[in-house]
Each structure stands twice: as structure tokens, then as C-alpha cells.
Amino acid sequence: GVGQIKMEFGNKFPKSPVLEALEGGEKGVDELVRILQMPVSKLLEEILTMELEGYIEEKNGKYLRIL
């Protein structure tokens, strides 16, 4: 829930379609929406979570996986 961000290290990565989509390199939101076929609101929520947890970062409007 909210306020319960848990950092887990090792090979226990969250099962995230966003992380999987970014394995092939950086992508913008439009591209991710097209690939993942998910509503923008859900996608942005997922991106924000992954960003806060340090799995991805945004550079020049594109997201890239850093973990």
C-alpha cells in the first residue's frame, strides 16, 4: 500500500511488464503504451513505482532500466 515502499535486493525483481519491455533498451511512454497495450494511467502508475524503487530512470523523455 501507500507508504510501504520496500526495497528488495538480490534476484527478487518485481514482475513488471514495464521492466520487461525496457529490457530491450530505452522507450518513451507512447511506445510502452503500444507495446504493453495498457491504459496510460496504469502505465504511468507502474512507471512511477518502478522509478521510486530505483529500477528505472527517465532521460530526455524516455525510460531506461537501471537495475
PDB file of N, CA and C in Angstrom:
ATOM      1  N   GLY A   1       0.821  -1.204   0.000  1.00  0.00           N
ATOM      2  CA  GLY A   1       0.000   0.000   0.000  1.00  0.00           C
ATOM      3  C   GLY A   1       0.852   1.250   0.000  1.00  0.00           C
ATOM      4  N   VAL A   2       0.218   2.381   0.085  1.00  0.00           N
ATOM      5  CA  VAL A   2       0.914   3.661   0.081  1.00  0.00           C
ATOM      6  C   VAL A   2       1.772   3.779   1.334  1.00  0.00           C
ATOM      7  N   GLY A   3       2.985   4.306   1.167  1.00  0.00           N
ATOM      8  CA  GLY A   3       3.863   4.495   2.307  1.00  0.00           C
ATOM      9  C   GLY A   3       4.566   3.217   2.744  1.00  0.00           C
ATOM     10  N   GLN A   4       4.430   2.178   1.966  1.00  0.00           N
ATOM     11  CA  GLN A   4       5.094   0.927   2.320  1.00  0.00           C
ATOM     12  C   GLN A   4       6.041   0.488   1.211  1.00  0.00           C
ATOM     13  N   ILE A   5       6.901   1.406   0.790  1.00  0.00           N
ATOM     14  CA  ILE A   5       7.845   1.056  -0.267  1.00  0.00           C
ATOM     15  C   ILE A   5       8.934   0.186   0.347  1.00  0.00           C
ATOM     16  N   LYS A   6       9.079  -0.979  -0.194  1.00  0.00           N
ATOM     17  CA  LYS A   6      10.025  -1.939   0.337  1.00  0.00           C
ATOM     18  C   LYS A   6      11.132  -2.174  -0.684  1.00  0.00           C
ATOM     19  N   MET A   7      12.359  -2.015  -0.264  1.00  0.00           N
ATOM     20  CA  MET A   7      13.469  -2.258  -1.180  1.00  0.00           C
ATOM     21  C   MET A   7      13.904  -3.710  -1.019  1.00  0.00           C
ATOM     22  N   GLU A   8      13.937  -4.414  -2.127  1.00  0.00           N
ATOM     23  CA  GLU A   8      14.402  -5.794  -2.075  1.00  0.00           C
ATOM     24  C   GLU A   8      15.525  -5.963  -3.067  1.00  0.00           C
ATOM     25  N   PHE A   9      16.620  -6.506  -2.602  1.00  0.00           N
ATOM     26  CA  PHE A   9      17.760  -6.692  -3.486  1.00  0.00           C
ATOM     27  C   PHE A   9      17.947  -8.172  -3.762  1.00  0.00           C
ATOM     28  N   GLY A  10      18.885  -8.502  -4.600  1.00  0.00           N
ATOM     29  CA  GLY A  10      19.062  -9.893  -4.982  1.00  0.00           C
ATOM     30  C   GLY A  10      18.312 -10.110  -6.276  1.00  0.00           C
ATOM     31  N   ASN A  11      17.852 -11.325  -6.490  1.00  0.00           N
ATOM     32  CA  ASN A  11      17.187 -11.575  -7.768  1.00  0.00           C
ATOM     33  C   ASN A  11      15.678 -11.599  -7.635  1.00  0.00           C
ATOM     34  N   LYS A  12      15.158 -10.923  -6.615  1.00  0.00           N
ATOM     35  CA  LYS A  12      13.710 -10.866  -6.439  1.00  0.00           C
ATOM     36  C   LYS A  12      13.152  -9.593  -7.074  1.00  0.00           C
ATOM     37  N   PHE A  13      13.260  -9.500  -8.376  1.00  0.00           N
ATOM     38  CA  PHE A  13      12.732  -8.328  -9.073  1.00  0.00           C
ATOM     39  C   PHE A  13      11.220  -8.430  -9.142  1.00  0.00           C
ATOM     40  N   PRO A  14      10.556  -7.283  -9.100  1.00  0.00           N
ATOM     41  CA  PRO A  14       9.101  -7.333  -9.234  1.00  0.00           C
ATOM     42  C   PRO A  14       8.741  -7.830 -10.628  1.00  0.00           C
ATOM     43  N   LYS A  15       7.639  -8.524 -10.734  1.00  0.00           N
ATOM     44  CA  LYS A  15       7.171  -8.997 -12.036  1.00  0.00           C
ATOM     45  C   LYS A  15       6.494  -7.808 -12.686  1.00  0.00           C
ATOM     46  N   SER A  16       7.239  -7.043 -13.434  1.00  0.00           N
ATOM     47  CA  SER A  16       6.672  -5.843 -14.037  1.00  0.00           C
ATOM     48  C   SER A  16       6.754  -5.892 -15.550  1.00  0.00           C
ATOM     49  N   PRO A  17       5.612  -5.734 -16.217  1.00  0.00           N
ATOM     50  CA  PRO A  17       5.630  -5.688 -17.683  1.00  0.00           C
ATOM     51  C   PRO A  17       6.487  -4.528 -18.185  1.00  0.00           C
ATOM     52  N   VAL A  18       6.514  -3.436 -17.415  1.00  0.00           N
ATOM     53  CA  VAL A  18       7.317  -2.270 -17.806  1.00  0.00           C
ATOM     54  C   VAL A  18       8.798  -2.633 -17.809  1.00  0.00           C
ATOM     55  N   LEU A  19       9.261  -3.297 -16.753  1.00  0.00           N
ATOM     56  CA  LEU A  19      10.663  -3.714 -16.693  1.00  0.00           C
ATOM     57  C   LEU A  19      10.999  -4.640 -17.855  1.00  0.00           C
ATOM     58  N   GLU A  20      10.090  -5.552 -18.136  1.00  0.00           N
ATOM     59  CA  GLU A  20      10.319  -6.496 -19.232  1.00  0.00           C
ATOM     60  C   GLU A  20      10.408  -5.762 -20.569  1.00  0.00           C
ATOM     61  N   ALA A  21       9.532  -4.797 -20.765  1.00  0.00           N
ATOM     62  CA  ALA A  21       9.527  -4.036 -22.019  1.00  0.00           C
ATOM     63  C   ALA A  21      10.803  -3.210 -22.178  1.00  0.00           C
ATOM     64  N   LEU A  22      11.382  -2.782 -21.063  1.00  0.00           N
ATOM     65  CA  LEU A  22      12.578  -1.953 -21.120  1.00  0.00           C
ATOM     66  C   LEU A  22      13.869  -2.754 -21.219  1.00  0.00           C
ATOM     67  N   GLU A  23      13.767  -4.068 -21.185  1.00  0.00           N
ATOM     68  CA  GLU A  23      14.968  -4.887 -21.302  1.00  0.00           C
ATOM     69  C   GLU A  23      15.663  -4.675 -22.633  1.00  0.00           C
ATOM     70  N   GLY A  24      14.889  -4.353 -23.651  1.00  0.00           N
ATOM     71  CA  GLY A  24      15.466  -4.160 -24.980  1.00  0.00           C
ATOM     72  C   GLY A  24      16.026  -2.770 -25.217  1.00  0.00           C
ATOM     73  N   GLY A  25      16.039  -1.923 -24.210  1.00  0.00           N
ATOM     74  CA  GLY A  25      16.550  -0.565 -24.370  1.00  0.00           C
ATOM     75  C   GLY A  25      15.517   0.465 -23.965  1.00  0.00           C
ATOM     76  N   GLU A  26      15.918   1.733 -24.012  1.00  0.00           N
ATOM     77  CA  GLU A  26      15.033   2.793 -23.545  1.00  0.00           C
ATOM     78  C   GLU A  26      13.837   3.007 -24.458  1.00  0.00           C
ATOM     79  N   LYS A  27      12.723   3.389 -23.845  1.00  0.00           N
ATOM     80  CA  LYS A  27      11.490   3.621 -24.603  1.00  0.00           C
ATOM     81  C   LYS A  27      10.704   4.756 -23.988  1.00  0.00           C
ATOM     82  N   GLY A  28       9.952   5.438 -24.828  1.00  0.00           N
ATOM     83  CA  GLY A  28       9.082   6.508 -24.361  1.00  0.00           C
ATOM     84  C   GLY A  28       7.730   5.955 -23.947  1.00  0.00           C
ATOM     85  N   VAL A  29       6.915   6.801 -23.302  1.00  0.00           N
ATOM     86  CA  VAL A  29       5.600   6.383 -22.826  1.00  0.00           C
ATOM     87  C   VAL A  29       4.723   5.885 -23.982  1.00  0.00           C
ATOM     88  N   ASP A  30       4.698   6.617 -25.097  1.00  0.00           N
ATOM     89  CA  ASP A  30       3.860   6.214 -26.245  1.00  0.00           C
ATOM     90  C   ASP A  30       4.208   4.808 -26.717  1.00  0.00           C
ATOM     91  N   GLU A  31       5.511   4.562 -26.782  1.00  0.00           N
ATOM     92  CA  GLU A  31       5.998   3.262 -27.232  1.00  0.00           C
ATOM     93  C   GLU A  31       5.590   2.166 -26.246  1.00  0.00           C
ATOM     94  N   LEU A  32       5.716   2.463 -24.948  1.00  0.00           N
ATOM     95  CA  LEU A  32       5.349   1.492 -23.920  1.00  0.00           C
ATOM     96  C   LEU A  32       3.848   1.193 -23.953  1.00  0.00           C
ATOM     97  N   VAL A  33       3.039   2.213 -24.159  1.00  0.00           N
ATOM     98  CA  VAL A  33       1.585   2.021 -24.251  1.00  0.00           C
ATOM     99  C   VAL A  33       1.273   1.079 -25.412  1.00  0.00           C
ATOM    100  N   ARG A  34       1.942   1.302 -26.543  1.00  0.00           N
ATOM    101  CA  ARG A  34       1.712   0.483 -27.731  1.00  0.00           C
ATOM    102  C   ARG A  34       2.149  -0.968 -27.487  1.00  0.00           C
ATOM    103  N   ILE A  35       3.313  -1.145 -26.899  1.00  0.00           N
ATOM    104  CA  ILE A  35       3.845  -2.485 -26.653  1.00  0.00           C
ATOM    105  C   ILE A  35       3.011  -3.242 -25.623  1.00  0.00           C
ATOM    106  N   LEU A  36       2.705  -2.565 -24.528  1.00  0.00           N
ATOM    107  CA  LEU A  36       2.063  -3.242 -23.396  1.00  0.00           C
ATOM    108  C   LEU A  36       0.543  -3.272 -23.472  1.00  0.00           C
ATOM    109  N   GLN A  37      -0.028  -2.454 -24.365  1.00  0.00           N
ATOM    110  CA  GLN A  37      -1.486  -2.416 -24.501  1.00  0.00           C
ATOM    111  C   GLN A  37      -2.161  -2.204 -23.148  1.00  0.00           C
ATOM    112  N   MET A  38      -1.661  -1.206 -22.392  1.00  0.00           N
ATOM    113  CA  MET A  38      -2.289  -0.921 -21.100  1.00  0.00           C
ATOM    114  C   MET A  38      -2.665   0.552 -21.073  1.00  0.00           C
ATOM    115  N   PRO A  39      -3.690   0.907 -20.290  1.00  0.00           N
ATOM    116  CA  PRO A  39      -4.105   2.313 -20.232  1.00  0.00           C
ATOM    117  C   PRO A  39      -2.955   3.193 -19.728  1.00  0.00           C
ATOM    118  N   VAL A  40      -2.878   4.406 -20.252  1.00  0.00           N
ATOM    119  CA  VAL A  40      -1.807   5.330 -19.890  1.00  0.00           C
ATOM    120  C   VAL A  40      -1.746   5.539 -18.374  1.00  0.00           C
ATOM    121  N   SER A  41      -2.909   5.671 -17.737  1.00  0.00           N
ATOM    122  CA  SER A  41      -2.927   5.919 -16.287  1.00  0.00           C
ATOM    123  C   SER A  41      -2.272   4.774 -15.521  1.00  0.00           C
ATOM    124  N   LYS A  42      -2.568   3.554 -15.931  1.00  0.00           N
ATOM    125  CA  LYS A  42      -1.986   2.366 -15.283  1.00  0.00           C
ATOM    126  C   LYS A  42      -0.485   2.318 -15.553  1.00  0.00           C
ATOM    127  N   LEU A  43      -0.109   2.618 -16.789  1.00  0.00           N
ATOM    128  CA  LEU A  43       1.302   2.614 -17.172  1.00  0.00           C
ATOM    129  C   LEU A  43       2.098   3.634 -16.360  1.00  0.00           C
ATOM    130  N   LEU A  44       1.561   4.839 -16.248  1.00  0.00           N
ATOM    131  CA  LEU A  44       2.270   5.897 -15.518  1.00  0.00           C
ATOM    132  C   LEU A  44       2.417   5.541 -14.038  1.00  0.00           C
ATOM    133  N   GLU A  45       1.404   4.896 -13.499  1.00  0.00           N
ATOM    134  CA  GLU A  45       1.444   4.448 -12.109  1.00  0.00           C
ATOM    135  C   GLU A  45       2.582   3.427 -11.923  1.00  0.00           C
ATOM    136  N   GLU A  46       2.660   2.498 -12.857  1.00  0.00           N
ATOM    137  CA  GLU A  46       3.697   1.460 -12.849  1.00  0.00           C
ATOM    138  C   GLU A  46       5.087   2.082 -13.001  1.00  0.00           C
ATOM    139  N   ILE A  47       5.205   3.036 -13.932  1.00  0.00           N
ATOM    140  CA  ILE A  47       6.482   3.727 -14.161  1.00  0.00           C
ATOM    141  C   ILE A  47       6.921   4.464 -12.903  1.00  0.00           C
ATOM    142  N   LEU A  48       5.987   5.166 -12.287  1.00  0.00           N
ATOM    143  CA  LEU A  48       6.305   5.923 -11.078  1.00  0.00           C
ATOM    144  C   LEU A  48       6.806   4.992  -9.972  1.00  0.00           C
ATOM    145  N   THR A  49       6.108   3.884  -9.787  1.00  0.00           N
ATOM    146  CA  THR A  49       6.516   2.904  -8.770  1.00  0.00           C
ATOM    147  C   THR A  49       7.917   2.391  -9.047  1.00  0.00           C
ATOM    148  N   MET A  50       8.165   1.985 -10.286  1.00  0.00           N
ATOM    149  CA  MET A  50       9.477   1.449 -10.651  1.00  0.00           C
ATOM    150  C   MET A  50      10.576   2.496 -10.497  1.00  0.00           C
ATOM    151  N   GLU A  51      10.221   3.758 -10.799  1.00  0.00           N
ATOM    152  CA  GLU A  51      11.187   4.853 -10.685  1.00  0.00           C
ATOM    153  C   GLU A  51      11.514   5.123  -9.215  1.00  0.00           C
ATOM    154  N   LEU A  52      10.485   5.166  -8.372  1.00  0.00           N
ATOM    155  CA  LEU A  52      10.681   5.401  -6.940  1.00  0.00           C
ATOM    156  C   LEU A  52      11.497   4.289  -6.300  1.00  0.00           C
ATOM    157  N   GLU A  53      11.321   3.079  -6.799  1.00  0.00           N
ATOM    158  CA  GLU A  53      12.048   1.946  -6.227  1.00  0.00           C
ATOM    159  C   GLU A  53      13.438   1.786  -6.830  1.00  0.00           C
ATOM    160  N   GLY A  54      13.759   2.658  -7.802  1.00  0.00           N
ATOM    161  CA  GLY A  54      15.110   2.657  -8.345  1.00  0.00           C
ATOM    162  C   GLY A  54      15.388   1.651  -9.453  1.00  0.00           C
ATOM    163  N   TYR A  55      14.336   1.104 -10.060  1.00  0.00           N
ATOM    164  CA  TYR A  55      14.542   0.133 -11.134  1.00  0.00           C
ATOM    165  C   TYR A  55      14.736   0.786 -12.493  1.00  0.00           C
ATOM    166  N   ILE A  56      14.087   1.925 -12.687  1.00  0.00           N
ATOM    167  CA  ILE A  56      14.200   2.611 -13.974  1.00  0.00           C
ATOM    168  C   ILE A  56      14.453   4.093 -13.727  1.00  0.00           C
ATOM    169  N   GLU A  57      14.927   4.776 -14.759  1.00  0.00           N
ATOM    170  CA  GLU A  57      15.035   6.222 -14.665  1.00  0.00           C
ATOM    171  C   GLU A  57      14.665   6.844 -15.994  1.00  0.00           C
ATOM    172  N   GLU A  58      14.311   8.113 -15.923  1.00  0.00           N
ATOM    173  CA  GLU A  58      13.870   8.830 -17.104  1.00  0.00           C
ATOM    174  C   GLU A  58      14.998   9.724 -17.595  1.00  0.00           C
ATOM    175  N   LYS A  59      15.259   9.673 -18.903  1.00  0.00           N
ATOM    176  CA  LYS A  59      16.252  10.541 -19.527  1.00  0.00           C
ATOM    177  C   LYS A  59      15.689  11.070 -20.829  1.00  0.00           C
ATOM    178  N   ASN A  60      15.600  12.376 -20.934  1.00  0.00           N
ATOM    179  CA  ASN A  60      15.095  13.012 -22.165  1.00  0.00           C
ATOM    180  C   ASN A  60      13.762  12.436 -22.631  1.00  0.00           C
ATOM    181  N   GLY A  61      12.851  12.230 -21.689  1.00  0.00           N
ATOM    182  CA  GLY A  61      11.520  11.757 -22.060  1.00  0.00           C
ATOM    183  C   GLY A  61      11.422  10.268 -22.325  1.00  0.00           C
ATOM    184  N   LYS A  62      12.524   9.548 -22.161  1.00  0.00           N
ATOM    185  CA  LYS A  62      12.476   8.092 -22.351  1.00  0.00           C
ATOM    186  C   LYS A  62      12.865   7.428 -21.049  1.00  0.00           C
ATOM    187  N   TYR A  63      12.374   6.220 -20.874  1.00  0.00           N
ATOM    188  CA  TYR A  63      12.677   5.480 -19.651  1.00  0.00           C
ATOM    189  C   TYR A  63      13.663   4.368 -19.948  1.00  0.00           C
ATOM    190  N   LEU A  64      14.582   4.187 -19.011  1.00  0.00           N
ATOM    191  CA  LEU A  64      15.516   3.092 -19.177  1.00  0.00           C
ATOM    192  C   LEU A  64      15.670   2.324 -17.881  1.00  0.00           C
ATOM    193  N   ARG A  65      15.941   1.056 -18.036  1.00  0.00           N
ATOM    194  CA  ARG A  65      16.085   0.167 -16.893  1.00  0.00           C
ATOM    195  C   ARG A  65      17.494   0.303 -16.346  1.00  0.00           C
ATOM    196  N   ILE A  66      17.608   0.537 -15.040  1.00  0.00           N
ATOM    197  CA  ILE A  66      18.936   0.674 -14.453  1.00  0.00           C
ATOM    198  C   ILE A  66      19.269  -0.455 -13.484  1.00  0.00           C
ATOM    199  N   LEU A  67      18.298  -1.315 -13.206  1.00  0.00           N
ATOM    200  CA  LEU A  67      18.554  -2.474 -12.337  1.00  0.00           C
ATOM    201  C   LEU A  67      18.189  -3.734 -13.080  1.00  0.00           C
TER     202      LEU A  67
END
